[in-house]
Short mmCIF file of C-alpha atoms in Angstrom, two decimals:
data_model
loop_
_atom_site.label_atom_id
_atom_site.label_comp_id
_atom_site.label_asym_id
_atom_site.label_seq_id
_atom_site.Cartn_x
_atom_site.Cartn_y
_atom_site.Cartn_z
CA MET A 1 -20.11 3.53 -16.38
CA THR A 2 -19.39 1.82 -13.10
CA SER A 3 -22.23 1.65 -10.64
CA HIS A 4 -21.00 2.83 -7.28
CA PRO A 5 -22.58 1.73 -4.05
CA THR A 6 -25.12 3.69 -2.13
CA ARG A 7 -24.56 3.86 1.61
CA ALA A 8 -26.84 0.82 2.03
CA GLY A 9 -24.82 -1.32 -0.40
CA HIS A 10 -21.51 0.15 0.65
CA ALA A 11 -20.61 -2.37 3.33
CA ASP A 12 -21.17 -5.49 1.26
CA GLY A 13 -19.59 -4.22 -1.96
CA VAL A 14 -22.77 -4.36 -4.04
CA GLY A 15 -22.25 -2.63 -7.37
CA TRP A 16 -18.48 -2.33 -7.01
CA SER A 17 -16.26 -2.73 -10.05
CA LEU A 18 -14.09 -5.84 -10.24
CA GLN A 19 -10.96 -3.78 -9.55
CA ALA A 20 -12.60 -2.18 -6.51
CA GLN A 21 -13.62 -5.57 -5.13
CA LEU A 22 -10.09 -6.85 -5.70
CA LEU A 23 -8.50 -3.98 -3.81
CA ARG A 24 -11.06 -4.23 -1.02
CA ALA A 25 -10.30 -7.93 -0.54
CA GLU A 26 -6.58 -7.17 -0.39
CA LEU A 27 -7.01 -4.31 2.08
CA ARG A 28 -9.11 -6.52 4.33
CA GLY A 29 -6.58 -9.35 4.12
CA ASP A 30 -9.05 -11.78 2.52
CA GLU A 31 -6.47 -13.83 0.61
CA ARG A 32 -8.92 -16.37 -0.81
CA GLU A 33 -11.31 -13.76 -2.19
CA TRP A 34 -8.40 -11.67 -3.44
CA ARG A 35 -6.96 -14.60 -5.44
CA ARG A 36 -10.39 -15.43 -6.88
CA LEU A 37 -10.91 -11.82 -7.96
CA LEU A 38 -7.35 -11.56 -9.26
CA ASP A 39 -8.01 -14.46 -11.62
CA LEU A 40 -11.28 -12.85 -12.77
CA ASN A 41 -9.52 -9.52 -13.27
CA ARG A 42 -6.81 -11.15 -15.37
CA GLN A 43 -9.46 -12.86 -17.50
CA ALA A 44 -11.09 -9.45 -17.98
CA GLY A 45 -7.86 -7.89 -19.29
CA GLY A 46 -5.75 -7.31 -16.21
CA GLU A 47 -6.64 -3.67 -15.59
CA PHE A 48 -5.69 -2.28 -12.22
CA GLY A 49 -6.28 1.47 -12.22
CA VAL A 50 -8.07 1.52 -8.87
CA MET A 51 -4.93 0.68 -6.86
CA PRO A 52 -2.85 3.59 -8.21
CA ALA A 53 -5.82 5.91 -7.66
CA ALA A 54 -6.15 4.71 -4.04
CA PHE A 55 -2.43 5.26 -3.55
CA VAL A 56 -2.64 8.83 -4.88
CA LEU A 57 -5.64 9.63 -2.66
CA LEU A 58 -3.83 8.34 0.44
CA LEU A 59 -0.61 10.06 -0.55
CA HIS A 60 -2.39 13.40 -0.77
CA ARG A 61 -4.05 12.78 2.57
CA TRP A 62 -0.67 11.97 4.16
CA PHE A 63 1.00 15.05 2.67
CA ALA A 64 -1.91 17.49 3.01
CA GLY A 65 -0.44 20.91 3.70
CA ILE A 66 3.17 19.75 3.52
CA LYS A 67 5.35 21.76 1.16
CA ASP A 68 8.84 20.63 2.21
CA ARG A 69 10.31 18.09 -0.24
CA ARG A 70 12.41 16.66 2.58
CA ASP A 71 9.20 15.23 4.01
CA VAL A 72 9.02 12.91 0.99
CA THR A 73 12.52 11.67 1.82
CA ARG A 74 11.49 11.17 5.44
CA CYS A 75 8.34 9.30 4.38
CA VAL A 76 10.29 6.83 2.23
CA ALA A 77 12.92 6.42 4.96
CA ARG A 78 10.17 5.78 7.50
CA TYR A 79 8.59 3.10 5.31
CA ASN A 80 11.94 1.44 4.65
CA SER A 81 12.84 1.47 8.34
CA ALA A 82 9.54 -0.25 9.20
CA ALA A 83 9.70 -2.82 6.38
CA PRO A 84 11.83 -5.96 6.59
CA PRO A 85 14.90 -5.68 4.29
CA GLU A 86 13.38 -7.82 1.55
CA HIS A 87 10.33 -5.56 1.38
CA ARG A 88 12.00 -2.17 1.15
CA VAL A 89 11.54 0.06 -1.87
CA PRO A 90 14.37 1.72 -3.82
CA THR A 91 14.78 5.11 -2.18
CA ARG A 92 15.43 7.39 -5.17
CA GLU A 93 12.76 5.79 -7.31
CA ALA A 94 10.23 5.88 -4.47
CA GLU A 95 10.91 9.56 -3.85
CA ALA A 96 10.45 10.27 -7.57
CA VAL A 97 7.13 8.38 -7.62
CA LEU A 98 5.85 10.23 -4.56
CA ARG A 99 6.94 13.62 -5.81
CA ALA A 100 5.50 12.94 -9.29
CA ASN A 101 2.13 12.26 -7.68
CA LEU A 102 2.41 15.31 -5.44
CA GLY A 103 2.71 17.83 -8.27
CA GLU A 104 6.02 17.23 -10.02
CA PRO A 105 4.81 15.13 -12.98
CA HIS A 106 8.11 15.47 -14.88
CA LEU A 107 9.60 13.00 -12.36
CA ALA A 108 7.20 10.24 -13.46
CA ASP A 109 9.36 9.55 -16.52
CA LEU A 110 12.38 8.74 -14.34
CA VAL A 111 10.89 5.47 -13.07
CA ASP A 112 9.68 2.60 -15.24
CA GLU A 113 6.05 1.50 -15.01
CA GLU A 114 6.67 -1.80 -13.21
CA THR A 115 8.84 -0.17 -10.52
CA THR A 116 6.29 2.62 -10.11
CA LEU A 117 3.50 0.11 -9.53
CA LEU A 118 5.61 -1.89 -7.09
CA ILE A 119 6.33 1.25 -5.07
CA MET A 120 2.70 2.37 -5.11
CA TYR A 121 1.46 -1.06 -4.10
CA SER A 122 4.03 -1.40 -1.32
CA LEU A 123 3.37 2.02 0.18
CA LEU A 124 -0.42 1.79 -0.17
CA PHE A 125 -0.78 -0.76 2.62
CA TRP A 126 1.71 1.04 4.84
CA LEU A 127 -0.22 4.30 4.41
CA VAL A 128 -3.49 2.55 5.29
CA HIS A 129 -1.82 1.28 8.47
CA GLU A 130 -0.15 4.57 9.36
CA LEU A 131 -3.35 6.55 8.82
CA ARG A 132 -5.19 3.97 10.95
CA LEU A 133 -8.05 3.56 8.48
CA SER A 134 -11.05 1.63 9.73
CA GLU A 135 -12.79 -0.91 7.48
CA GLU A 136 -15.42 1.72 6.66
CA GLN A 137 -12.71 4.25 5.76
CA MET A 138 -10.98 1.62 3.60
CA ASP A 139 -14.27 1.01 1.81
CA ASP A 140 -14.71 4.77 1.31
CA LEU A 141 -11.17 4.93 -0.08
CA VAL A 142 -11.86 2.11 -2.55
CA VAL A 143 -15.10 3.75 -3.74
CA ALA A 144 -13.36 7.11 -4.20
CA ALA A 145 -10.43 5.46 -6.00
CA ASP A 146 -12.80 3.55 -8.28
CA GLU A 147 -14.58 6.79 -9.18
CA LEU A 148 -11.25 8.58 -9.71
CA ALA A 149 -9.92 5.80 -11.94
CA GLU A 150 -13.12 5.76 -13.98
CA ARG A 151 -13.13 9.55 -14.35
CA ALA A 152 -9.50 9.56 -15.51
CA GLU A 153 -10.35 6.91 -18.10
CA ARG A 154 -13.33 8.91 -19.41
CA VAL A 155 -11.35 12.16 -19.54
CA SER A 156 -8.38 10.60 -21.31
CA GLY A 157 -10.59 8.78 -23.78
CA ILE A 158 -8.51 5.66 -23.29
CA GLY A 159 -10.52 2.52 -22.82
CA HIS A 160 -7.90 0.68 -20.82
CA GLU A 161 -5.04 1.55 -18.58
CA SER A 162 -1.83 -0.42 -18.65
CA THR A 163 -2.17 -4.14 -19.13
CA LEU A 164 1.20 -4.87 -17.58
CA ASP A 165 1.07 -8.43 -16.26
CA LEU A 166 0.54 -7.74 -12.59
CA LYS A 167 0.21 -11.37 -11.48
CA ARG A 168 3.90 -11.65 -10.61
CA ILE A 169 3.89 -8.23 -8.99
CA LEU A 170 0.72 -8.89 -7.01
CA GLU A 171 1.90 -12.27 -5.75
CA ALA A 172 5.43 -11.22 -4.80
CA ASP A 173 6.16 -11.09 -1.09
CA ALA A 174 7.88 -7.73 -1.49
CA ILE A 175 4.62 -5.97 -2.21
CA ARG A 176 2.36 -7.94 0.09
CA TRP A 177 4.08 -6.80 3.29
CA ARG A 178 2.27 -4.49 5.63
CA PRO A 179 2.86 -3.73 9.28
CA PRO A 180 1.51 -6.53 11.47
CA ALA A 181 -2.00 -6.12 12.83
CA GLY A 182 -1.88 -4.19 16.05
CA ALA A 183 1.53 -2.71 15.28
CA LYS A 184 1.93 0.69 16.83
CA THR A 185 2.40 3.82 14.77
CA ASP A 186 4.24 6.80 16.17
CA LEU A 187 1.99 9.34 14.47
CA THR A 188 0.72 12.24 16.51
CA ALA A 189 -2.92 13.28 16.23
CA ASP A 190 -1.90 16.27 14.09
CA GLU A 191 0.05 14.07 11.69
CA MET A 192 -2.87 11.68 11.32
CA LEU A 193 -5.22 14.49 10.38
CA GLY A 194 -2.81 15.51 7.64
#
């Protein structure tokens, strides 16, 4: 069982799983630490369940209380309009991934695993930016995602999630884009609260 940080160890990552440390380094933009941890993670089997869990947590925060499927279409369009052309996600597939994680699981089978992970990874950083998460909130997200990923593994009885080779995916420019630091968001206070 993963040891999760107490509030005292929270800020410095003490007791965090390797996947949690990897995601934290990426969210903070610490490229050197991220690459070091990525190599360690690959040596340990290449698991990466914390990132999808973080994506799902942020997705539910973004869509809290929203019941109109057209808002998923607007969300994907908004991301694609903010992203440079080479970093945009495929619209139909992205909508299927979002809707699958918002309660329509039958749509998950419409998108292959690699494309799903690319979409999740791309939108994760945009959602962090749009929700204006502080470093402390990012750390809280990583801890919650780590716990969620671990719980899902225990419940399913599966010892490992996908071992898809994520090195190419994680190094590709298309998934590393995020809005520039200091970029303005046009969210209202009500939208940010979800």
